[in-house]
CSV table of C-alpha atoms and ligand atoms in Angstrom, one decimal:
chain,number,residue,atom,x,y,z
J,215,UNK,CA,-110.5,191.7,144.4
J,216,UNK,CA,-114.1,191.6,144.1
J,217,UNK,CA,-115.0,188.1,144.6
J,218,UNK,CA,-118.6,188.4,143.9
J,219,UNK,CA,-118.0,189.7,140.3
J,220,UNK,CA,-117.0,185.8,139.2
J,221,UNK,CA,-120.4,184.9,140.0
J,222,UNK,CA,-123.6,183.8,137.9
J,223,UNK,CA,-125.7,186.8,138.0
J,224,UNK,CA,-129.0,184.5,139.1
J,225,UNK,CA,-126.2,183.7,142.8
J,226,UNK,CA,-125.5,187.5,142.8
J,227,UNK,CA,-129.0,188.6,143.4
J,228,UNK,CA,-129.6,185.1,145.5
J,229,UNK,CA,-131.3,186.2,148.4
J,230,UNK,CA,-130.6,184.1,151.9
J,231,UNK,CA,-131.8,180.7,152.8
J,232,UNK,CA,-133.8,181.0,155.4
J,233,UNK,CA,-133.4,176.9,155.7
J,234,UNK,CA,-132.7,175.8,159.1
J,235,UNK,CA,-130.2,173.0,157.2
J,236,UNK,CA,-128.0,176.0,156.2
J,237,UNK,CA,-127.2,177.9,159.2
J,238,UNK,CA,-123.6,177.4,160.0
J,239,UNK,CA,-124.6,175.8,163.8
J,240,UNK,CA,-123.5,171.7,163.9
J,241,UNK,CA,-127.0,169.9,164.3
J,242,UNK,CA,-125.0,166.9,165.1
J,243,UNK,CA,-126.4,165.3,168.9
J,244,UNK,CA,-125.9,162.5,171.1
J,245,UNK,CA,-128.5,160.1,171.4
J,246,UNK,CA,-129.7,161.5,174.8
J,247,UNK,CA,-131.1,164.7,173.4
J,248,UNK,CA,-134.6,163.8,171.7
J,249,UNK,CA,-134.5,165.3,168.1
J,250,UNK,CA,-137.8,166.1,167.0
J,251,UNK,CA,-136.9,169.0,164.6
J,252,UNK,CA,-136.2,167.6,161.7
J,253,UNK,CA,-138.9,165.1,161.0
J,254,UNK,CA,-136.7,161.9,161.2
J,255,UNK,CA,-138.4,158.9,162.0
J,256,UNK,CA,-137.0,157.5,165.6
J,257,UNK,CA,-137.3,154.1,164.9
J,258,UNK,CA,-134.7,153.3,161.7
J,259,UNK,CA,-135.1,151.4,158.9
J,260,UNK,CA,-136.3,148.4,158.7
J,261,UNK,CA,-133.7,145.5,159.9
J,262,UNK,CA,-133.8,144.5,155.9
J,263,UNK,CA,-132.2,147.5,155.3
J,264,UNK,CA,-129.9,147.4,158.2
J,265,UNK,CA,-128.7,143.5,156.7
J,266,UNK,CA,-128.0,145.4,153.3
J,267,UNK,CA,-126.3,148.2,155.4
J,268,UNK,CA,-124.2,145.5,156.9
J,269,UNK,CA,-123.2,143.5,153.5
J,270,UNK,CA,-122.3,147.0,151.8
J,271,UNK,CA,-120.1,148.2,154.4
J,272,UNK,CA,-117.4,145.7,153.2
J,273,UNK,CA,-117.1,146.7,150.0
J,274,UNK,CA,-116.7,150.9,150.1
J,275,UNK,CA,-113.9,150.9,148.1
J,276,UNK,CA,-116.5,150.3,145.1
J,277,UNK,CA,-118.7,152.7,143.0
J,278,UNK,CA,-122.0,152.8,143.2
J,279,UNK,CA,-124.0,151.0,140.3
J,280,UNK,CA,-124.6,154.5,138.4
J,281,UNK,CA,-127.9,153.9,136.9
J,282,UNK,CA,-129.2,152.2,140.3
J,283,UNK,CA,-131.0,149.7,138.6
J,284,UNK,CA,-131.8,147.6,141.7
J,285,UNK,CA,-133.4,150.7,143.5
J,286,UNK,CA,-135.0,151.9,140.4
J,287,UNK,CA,-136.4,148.5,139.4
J,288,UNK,CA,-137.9,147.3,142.9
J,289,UNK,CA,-139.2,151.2,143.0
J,290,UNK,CA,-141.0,150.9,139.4
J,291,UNK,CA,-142.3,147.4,141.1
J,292,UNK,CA,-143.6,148.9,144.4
J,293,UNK,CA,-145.2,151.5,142.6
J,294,UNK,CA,-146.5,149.7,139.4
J,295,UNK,CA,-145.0,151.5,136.9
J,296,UNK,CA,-144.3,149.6,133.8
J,297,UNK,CA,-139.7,149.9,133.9
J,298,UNK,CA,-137.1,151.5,135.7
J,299,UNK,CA,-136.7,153.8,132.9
J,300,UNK,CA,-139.8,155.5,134.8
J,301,UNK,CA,-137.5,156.8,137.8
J,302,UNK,CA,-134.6,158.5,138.6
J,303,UNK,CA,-132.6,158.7,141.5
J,304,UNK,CA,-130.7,161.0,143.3
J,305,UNK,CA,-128.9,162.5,146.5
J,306,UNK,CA,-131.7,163.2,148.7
J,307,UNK,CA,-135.2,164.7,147.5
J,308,UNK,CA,-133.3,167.8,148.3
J,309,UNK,CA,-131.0,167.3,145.3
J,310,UNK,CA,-133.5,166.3,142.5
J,311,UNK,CA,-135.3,169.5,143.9
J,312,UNK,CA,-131.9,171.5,142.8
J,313,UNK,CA,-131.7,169.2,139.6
J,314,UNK,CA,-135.4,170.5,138.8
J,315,UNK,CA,-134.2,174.1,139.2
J,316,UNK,CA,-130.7,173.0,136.9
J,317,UNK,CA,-132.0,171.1,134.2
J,318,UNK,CA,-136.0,173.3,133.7
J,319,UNK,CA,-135.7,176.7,134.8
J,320,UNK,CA,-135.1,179.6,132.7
J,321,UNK,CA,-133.9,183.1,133.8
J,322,UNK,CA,-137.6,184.9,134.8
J,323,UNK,CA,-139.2,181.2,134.4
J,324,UNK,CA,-142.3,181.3,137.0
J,325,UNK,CA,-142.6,178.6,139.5
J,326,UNK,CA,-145.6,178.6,142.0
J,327,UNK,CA,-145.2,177.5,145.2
J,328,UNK,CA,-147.8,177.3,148.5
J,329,UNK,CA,-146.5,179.8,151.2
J,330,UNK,CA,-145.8,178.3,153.5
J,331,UNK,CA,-144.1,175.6,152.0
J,332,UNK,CA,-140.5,173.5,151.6
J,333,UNK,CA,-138.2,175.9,151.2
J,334,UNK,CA,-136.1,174.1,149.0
J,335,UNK,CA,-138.3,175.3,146.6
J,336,UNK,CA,-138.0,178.5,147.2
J,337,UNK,CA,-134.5,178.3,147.1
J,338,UNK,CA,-133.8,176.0,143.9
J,339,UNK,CA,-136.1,178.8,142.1
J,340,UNK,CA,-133.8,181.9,143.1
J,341,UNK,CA,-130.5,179.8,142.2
J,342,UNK,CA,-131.9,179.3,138.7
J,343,UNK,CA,-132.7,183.0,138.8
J,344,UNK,CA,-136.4,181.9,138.2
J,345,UNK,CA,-139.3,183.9,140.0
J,346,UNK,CA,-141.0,182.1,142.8
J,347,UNK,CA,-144.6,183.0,142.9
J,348,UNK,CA,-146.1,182.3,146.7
J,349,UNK,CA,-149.6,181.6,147.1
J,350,UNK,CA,-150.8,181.8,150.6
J,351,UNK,CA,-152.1,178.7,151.8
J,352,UNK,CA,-155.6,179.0,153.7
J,353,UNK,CA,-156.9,180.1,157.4
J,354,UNK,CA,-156.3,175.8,157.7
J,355,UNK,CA,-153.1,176.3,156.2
J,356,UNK,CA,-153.7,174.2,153.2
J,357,UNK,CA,-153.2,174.1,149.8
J,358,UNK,CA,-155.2,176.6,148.1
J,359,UNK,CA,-155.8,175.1,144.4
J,360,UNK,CA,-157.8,177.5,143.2
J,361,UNK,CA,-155.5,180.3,144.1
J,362,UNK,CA,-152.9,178.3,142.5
J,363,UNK,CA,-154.5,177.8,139.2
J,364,UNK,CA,-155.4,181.5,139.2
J,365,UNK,CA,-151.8,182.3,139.6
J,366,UNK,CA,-150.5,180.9,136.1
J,367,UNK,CA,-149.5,183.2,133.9
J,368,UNK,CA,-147.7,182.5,130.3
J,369,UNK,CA,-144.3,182.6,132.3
J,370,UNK,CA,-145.5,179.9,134.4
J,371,UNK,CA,-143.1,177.2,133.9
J,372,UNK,CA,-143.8,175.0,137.3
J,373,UNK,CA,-146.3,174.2,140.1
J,374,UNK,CA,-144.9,172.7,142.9
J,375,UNK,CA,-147.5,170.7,145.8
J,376,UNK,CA,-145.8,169.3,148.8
J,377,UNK,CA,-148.3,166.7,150.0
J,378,UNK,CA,-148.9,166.2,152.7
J,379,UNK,CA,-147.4,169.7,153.1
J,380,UNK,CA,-144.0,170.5,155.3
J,381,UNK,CA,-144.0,172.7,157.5
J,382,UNK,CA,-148.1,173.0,158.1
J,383,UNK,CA,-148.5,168.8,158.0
J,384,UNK,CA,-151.4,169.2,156.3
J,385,UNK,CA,-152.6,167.6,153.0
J,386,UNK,CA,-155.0,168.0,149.9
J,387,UNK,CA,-157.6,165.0,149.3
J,388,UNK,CA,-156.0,162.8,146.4
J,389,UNK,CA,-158.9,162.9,143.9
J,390,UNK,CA,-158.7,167.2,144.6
J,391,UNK,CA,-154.8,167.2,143.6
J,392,UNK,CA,-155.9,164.6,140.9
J,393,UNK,CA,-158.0,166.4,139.6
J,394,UNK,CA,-156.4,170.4,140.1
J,395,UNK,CA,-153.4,168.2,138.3
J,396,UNK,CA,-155.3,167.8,135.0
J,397,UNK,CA,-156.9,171.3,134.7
J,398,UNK,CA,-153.1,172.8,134.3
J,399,UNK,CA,-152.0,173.2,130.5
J,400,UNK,CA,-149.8,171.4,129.0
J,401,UNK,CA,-146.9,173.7,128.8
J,402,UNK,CA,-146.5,173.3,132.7
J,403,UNK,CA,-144.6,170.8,134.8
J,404,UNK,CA,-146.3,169.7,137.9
J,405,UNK,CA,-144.1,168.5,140.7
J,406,UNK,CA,-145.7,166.8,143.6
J,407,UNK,CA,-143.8,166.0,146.7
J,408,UNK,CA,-145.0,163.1,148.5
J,409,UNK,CA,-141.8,162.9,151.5
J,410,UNK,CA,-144.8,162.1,153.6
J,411,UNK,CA,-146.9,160.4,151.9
J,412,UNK,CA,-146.6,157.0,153.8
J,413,UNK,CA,-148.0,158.8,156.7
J,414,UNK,CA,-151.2,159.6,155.6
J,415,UNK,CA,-154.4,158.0,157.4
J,416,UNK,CA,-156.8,158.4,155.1
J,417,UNK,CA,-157.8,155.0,153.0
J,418,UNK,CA,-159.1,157.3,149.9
J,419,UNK,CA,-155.4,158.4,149.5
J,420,UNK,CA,-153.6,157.6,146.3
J,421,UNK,CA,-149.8,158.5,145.1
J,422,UNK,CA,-150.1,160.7,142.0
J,423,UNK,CA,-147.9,158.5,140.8
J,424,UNK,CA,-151.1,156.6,139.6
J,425,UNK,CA,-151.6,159.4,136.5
J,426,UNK,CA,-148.3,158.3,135.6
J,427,UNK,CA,-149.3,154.5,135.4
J,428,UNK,CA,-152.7,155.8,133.4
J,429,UNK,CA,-150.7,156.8,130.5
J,430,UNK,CA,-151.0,160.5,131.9
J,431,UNK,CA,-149.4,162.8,129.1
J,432,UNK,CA,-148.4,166.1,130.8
J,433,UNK,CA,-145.6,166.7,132.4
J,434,UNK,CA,-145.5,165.2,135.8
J,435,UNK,CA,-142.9,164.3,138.4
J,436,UNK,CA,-143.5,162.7,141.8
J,437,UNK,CA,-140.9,162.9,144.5
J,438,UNK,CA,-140.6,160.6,147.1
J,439,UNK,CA,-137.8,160.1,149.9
J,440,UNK,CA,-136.0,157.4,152.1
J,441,UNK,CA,-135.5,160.2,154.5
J,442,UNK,CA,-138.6,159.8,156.6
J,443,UNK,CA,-141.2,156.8,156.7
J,444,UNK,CA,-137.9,154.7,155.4
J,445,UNK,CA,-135.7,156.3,158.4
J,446,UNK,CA,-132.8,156.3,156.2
J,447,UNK,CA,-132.2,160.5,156.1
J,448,UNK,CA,-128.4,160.7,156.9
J,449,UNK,CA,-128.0,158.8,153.7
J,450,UNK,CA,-129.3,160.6,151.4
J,451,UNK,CA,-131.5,159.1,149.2
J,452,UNK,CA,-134.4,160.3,146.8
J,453,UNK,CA,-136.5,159.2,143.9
J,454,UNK,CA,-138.3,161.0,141.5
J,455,UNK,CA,-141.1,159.1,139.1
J,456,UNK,CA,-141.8,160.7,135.8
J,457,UNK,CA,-142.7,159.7,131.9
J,458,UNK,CA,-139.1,158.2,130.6
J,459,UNK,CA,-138.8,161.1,128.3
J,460,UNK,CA,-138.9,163.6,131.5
J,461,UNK,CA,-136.7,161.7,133.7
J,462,UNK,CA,-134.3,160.9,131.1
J,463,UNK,CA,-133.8,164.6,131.4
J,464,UNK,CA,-133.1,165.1,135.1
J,465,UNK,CA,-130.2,162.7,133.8
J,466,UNK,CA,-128.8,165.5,132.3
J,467,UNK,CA,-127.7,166.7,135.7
J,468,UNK,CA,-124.4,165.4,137.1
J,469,UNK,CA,-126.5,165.1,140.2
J,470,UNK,CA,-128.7,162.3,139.1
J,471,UNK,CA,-125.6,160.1,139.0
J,472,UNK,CA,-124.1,160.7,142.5
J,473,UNK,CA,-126.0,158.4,144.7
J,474,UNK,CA,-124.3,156.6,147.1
J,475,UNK,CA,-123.3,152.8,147.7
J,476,UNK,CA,-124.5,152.3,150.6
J,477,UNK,CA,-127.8,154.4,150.6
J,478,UNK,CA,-128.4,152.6,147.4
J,479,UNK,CA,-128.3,149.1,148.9
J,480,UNK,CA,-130.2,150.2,152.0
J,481,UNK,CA,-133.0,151.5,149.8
J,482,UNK,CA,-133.3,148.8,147.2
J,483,UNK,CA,-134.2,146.0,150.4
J,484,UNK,CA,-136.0,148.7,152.7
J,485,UNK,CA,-138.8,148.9,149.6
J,486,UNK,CA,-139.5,145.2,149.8
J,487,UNK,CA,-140.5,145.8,153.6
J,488,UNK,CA,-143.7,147.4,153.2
J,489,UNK,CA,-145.1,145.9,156.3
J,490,UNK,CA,-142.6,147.6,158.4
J,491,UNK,CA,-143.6,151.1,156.8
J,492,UNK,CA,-146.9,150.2,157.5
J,493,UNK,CA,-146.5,149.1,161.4
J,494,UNK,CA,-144.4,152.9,161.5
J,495,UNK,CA,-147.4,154.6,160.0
J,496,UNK,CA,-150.0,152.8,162.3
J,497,UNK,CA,-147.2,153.7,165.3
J,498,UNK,CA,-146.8,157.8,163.8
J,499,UNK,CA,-150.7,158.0,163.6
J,500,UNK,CA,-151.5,156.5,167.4
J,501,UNK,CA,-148.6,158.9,168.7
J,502,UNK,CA,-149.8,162.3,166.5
J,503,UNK,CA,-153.3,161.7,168.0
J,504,UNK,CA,-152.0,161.3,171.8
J,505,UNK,CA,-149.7,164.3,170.6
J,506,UNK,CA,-152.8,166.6,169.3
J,507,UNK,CA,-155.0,166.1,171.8
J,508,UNK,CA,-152.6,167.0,174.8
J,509,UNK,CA,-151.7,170.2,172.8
J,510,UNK,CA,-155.1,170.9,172.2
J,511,UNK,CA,-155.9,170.6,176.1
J,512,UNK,CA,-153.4,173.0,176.9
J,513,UNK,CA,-154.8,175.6,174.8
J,514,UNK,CA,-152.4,175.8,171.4
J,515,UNK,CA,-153.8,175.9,168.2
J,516,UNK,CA,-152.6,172.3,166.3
J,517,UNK,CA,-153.2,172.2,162.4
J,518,UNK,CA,-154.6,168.6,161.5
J,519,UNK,CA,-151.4,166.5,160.5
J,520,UNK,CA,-151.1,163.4,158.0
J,521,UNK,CA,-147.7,163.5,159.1
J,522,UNK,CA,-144.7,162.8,161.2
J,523,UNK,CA,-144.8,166.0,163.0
J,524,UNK,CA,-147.1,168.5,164.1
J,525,UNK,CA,-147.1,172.4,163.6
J,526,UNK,CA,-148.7,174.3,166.5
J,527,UNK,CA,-148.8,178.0,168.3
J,528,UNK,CA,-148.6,178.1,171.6
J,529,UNK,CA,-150.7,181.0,173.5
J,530,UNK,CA,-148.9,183.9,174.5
J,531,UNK,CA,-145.7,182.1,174.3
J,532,UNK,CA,-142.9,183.2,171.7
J,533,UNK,CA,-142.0,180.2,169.6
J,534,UNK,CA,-138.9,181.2,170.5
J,535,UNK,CA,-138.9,180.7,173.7
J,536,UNK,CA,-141.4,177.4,173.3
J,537,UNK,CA,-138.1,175.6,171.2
J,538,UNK,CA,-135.2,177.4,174.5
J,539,UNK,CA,-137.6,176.1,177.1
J,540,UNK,CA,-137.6,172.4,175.2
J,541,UNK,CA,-133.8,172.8,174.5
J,542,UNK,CA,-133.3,173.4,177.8
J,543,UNK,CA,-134.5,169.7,178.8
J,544,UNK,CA,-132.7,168.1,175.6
J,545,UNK,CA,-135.9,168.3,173.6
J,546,UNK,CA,-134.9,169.4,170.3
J,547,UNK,CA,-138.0,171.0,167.7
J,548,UNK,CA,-139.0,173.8,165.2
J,549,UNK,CA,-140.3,177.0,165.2
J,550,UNK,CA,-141.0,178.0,161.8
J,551,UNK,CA,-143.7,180.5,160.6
J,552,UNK,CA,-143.7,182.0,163.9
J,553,UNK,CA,-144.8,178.9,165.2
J,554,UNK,CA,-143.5,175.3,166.5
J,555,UNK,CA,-143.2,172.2,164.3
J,556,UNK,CA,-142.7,168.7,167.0
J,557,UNK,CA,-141.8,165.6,165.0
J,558,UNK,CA,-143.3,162.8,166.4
J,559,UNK,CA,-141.1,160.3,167.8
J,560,UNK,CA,-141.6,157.5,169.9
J,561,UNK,CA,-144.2,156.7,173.1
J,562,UNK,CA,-141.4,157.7,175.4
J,563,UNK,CA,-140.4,161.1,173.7
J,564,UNK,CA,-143.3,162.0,173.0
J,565,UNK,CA,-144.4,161.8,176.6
J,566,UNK,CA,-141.4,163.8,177.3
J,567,UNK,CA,-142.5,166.8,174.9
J,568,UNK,CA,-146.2,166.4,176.5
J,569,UNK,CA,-144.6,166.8,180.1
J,570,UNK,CA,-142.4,169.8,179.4
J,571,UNK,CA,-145.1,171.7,177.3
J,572,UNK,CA,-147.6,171.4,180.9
J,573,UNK,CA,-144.8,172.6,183.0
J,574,UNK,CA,-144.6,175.5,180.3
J,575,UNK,CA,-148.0,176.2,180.2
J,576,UNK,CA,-148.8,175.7,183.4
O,1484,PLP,C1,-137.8,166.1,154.5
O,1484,PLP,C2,-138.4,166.5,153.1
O,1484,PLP,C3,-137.9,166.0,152.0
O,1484,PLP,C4,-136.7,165.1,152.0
O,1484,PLP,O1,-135.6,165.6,151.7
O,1484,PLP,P1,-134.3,164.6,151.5
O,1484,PLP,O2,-133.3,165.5,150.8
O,1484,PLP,O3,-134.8,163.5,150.7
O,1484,PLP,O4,-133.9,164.3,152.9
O,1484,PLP,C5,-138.4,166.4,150.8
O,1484,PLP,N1,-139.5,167.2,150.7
O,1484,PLP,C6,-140.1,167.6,151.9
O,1484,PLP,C7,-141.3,168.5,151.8
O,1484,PLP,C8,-139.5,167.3,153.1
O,1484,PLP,O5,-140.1,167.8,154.2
């Protein structure tokens, strides 16, 4: 028996994931090894959270509240959109990224993407049998809007900007986006991923979820995550902000309804400690600086980051062997693009990382 006969034609011709999630290697580690390859932030959520943690673990025997109006309501408040009818929520950005593919995507439906970029992207796209269209990002590795625009074609059917971008760390001025945003018809869904958002150091910067609040009338979804500023990533929690109408139709996936308690709980009292995000941005940026100028002094090319973590190319040195030589002394990071991504983690890791990389380039 053929096994691969049962499946959706879109799966048969799905080429492989080339996310570092979905390699079959456990990424589970004791605390002694330093993981600063997957962007998680090193110092938790904030003890608010952590009390809500504590209350919910009694009770999980219970469902979830489906519709997670507590999350969605002090969300909408946070954010200033008018209801909770304005939000979804969902598994992880990772899963309203596959709900995207699920409930919009046709067979041969377009979808442009920045290259390099998120790959869940990429990968919702080829489930769905769409057809991802990379754009190159620039010599700076940003977003290249122009490019992008230039790109749309009638089968365009979504634009996708990760901002501040993963794995590059870069980002696109707010009032740019804002304004690249506007320019695309109608007949296009823009999706803007804002996982890092939080981190960003610039005071001009703005959450696109702003157009939303303006009455904005084409279709846009923001994407936002307790996975990183939040430090809530093992569970699993994402939100997507939209016009009622749109998000009322990611509710058409299964997916939208299968958050969990816990996560849920966490994430509804982690929103109403903005200070403590705040005091973990101010930490991340003092730490990427110290981080960016040691790389720099050893010679490696560093891409400016408004993020958590820092994409770099050592001289001469395979990335490869840059991520063996970390390993080695239990510092986990990532080499994507041919490159290395560090996540910054705290003072003491980071001076770890810093130590290693001089007895490496030494
Ligand atoms: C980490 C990350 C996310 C978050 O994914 P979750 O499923 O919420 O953990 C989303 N988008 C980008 C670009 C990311 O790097």
């Amino acid at each position: 028996m053929e096994y691969k006969t049962l499946l959706r034609d879109s799966i048969k011709a799905l080429p492989e994931s080339k996310r570092a999630a979905r390699q079959p290697v456990s990424s589970y580690t004791t605390p002694d090894i330093y993981r600063l390859n997957y962007n998680e932030s090193p110092y938790g959520p904030s003890p608010k959270a952590l009390e809500a943690l504590a209350e919910a673990s009694k009770r999980p025997n219970i469902y979830p509240d489906w519709f997670s109006v507590d999350l969605k309501t002090e969300f909408a408040k946070l954010h200033g959109l008018p209801d909770m009818m304005h939000v979804c929520t969902a598994t992880g950005s990772s899963s309203l990224i596959n709900i995207l593919g699920e409930v919009f995507l046709n067979i041969g439906d377009e979808v442009i993407l920045g290259d390099p970029s998120y790959e869940a992207f990429r990968d919702t796209v080829n489930v769905a049998g769409g057809v991802p269209v990379m754009v190159p990002l620039d010599a700076d590795m940003k977003y290249n809007l122009d490019a992008m625009y230039a790109a749309i074609t009638p089968k365009t059917k979504m634009i996708v900007v990760v901002n501040p971008n993963n794995p590059t760390g870069t980002y696109v001025d707010s009032a740019e986006l804002e304004k690249f945003i506007k320019k695309v018809p109608e007949n296009i869904l823009v999706i803007v991923d804002e996982a890092y958002l939080e981190f960003v150091s610039k005071p001009e910067t703005y959450s696109m979820i702003k157009l939303i609040n303006e009455g904005y009338e084409k279709p846009l979804l923001v994407l936002k995550t307790f996975s990183k500023a939040y430090g809530m990533a093992g569970l699993r929690i994402g939100v997507a902000a939209g016009k009622p109408e749109l998000i009322s139709y990611l509710g058409k996936s299964g997916a939208a309804w299968n958050i969990n308690f816990l996560g849920q709980r966490m994430a509804a009292a982690a929103l109403q400690d903005q200070a403590y995000i705040a005091d973990i941005a101010a930490k991340n940026a003092v730490e990427r600086d110290k981080i960016t100028t040691a790389l720099e002094e050893l010679g490696c090319k560093v891409y400016e980051s408004q993020t958590n973590f820092i994409l770099f190319k050592v001289p001469g040195i395979e990335n490869t062997e840059v991520y063996a030589k970390l390993a080695e002394q239990k510092v986990l990071i990532g080499a994507p693009v041919g490159m290395n991504r560090v996540s910054i983690g705290t003072a003491e890791m980071n001076d770890k990382f810093i130590k290693i990389m001089k007895e490496i380039l030494k």
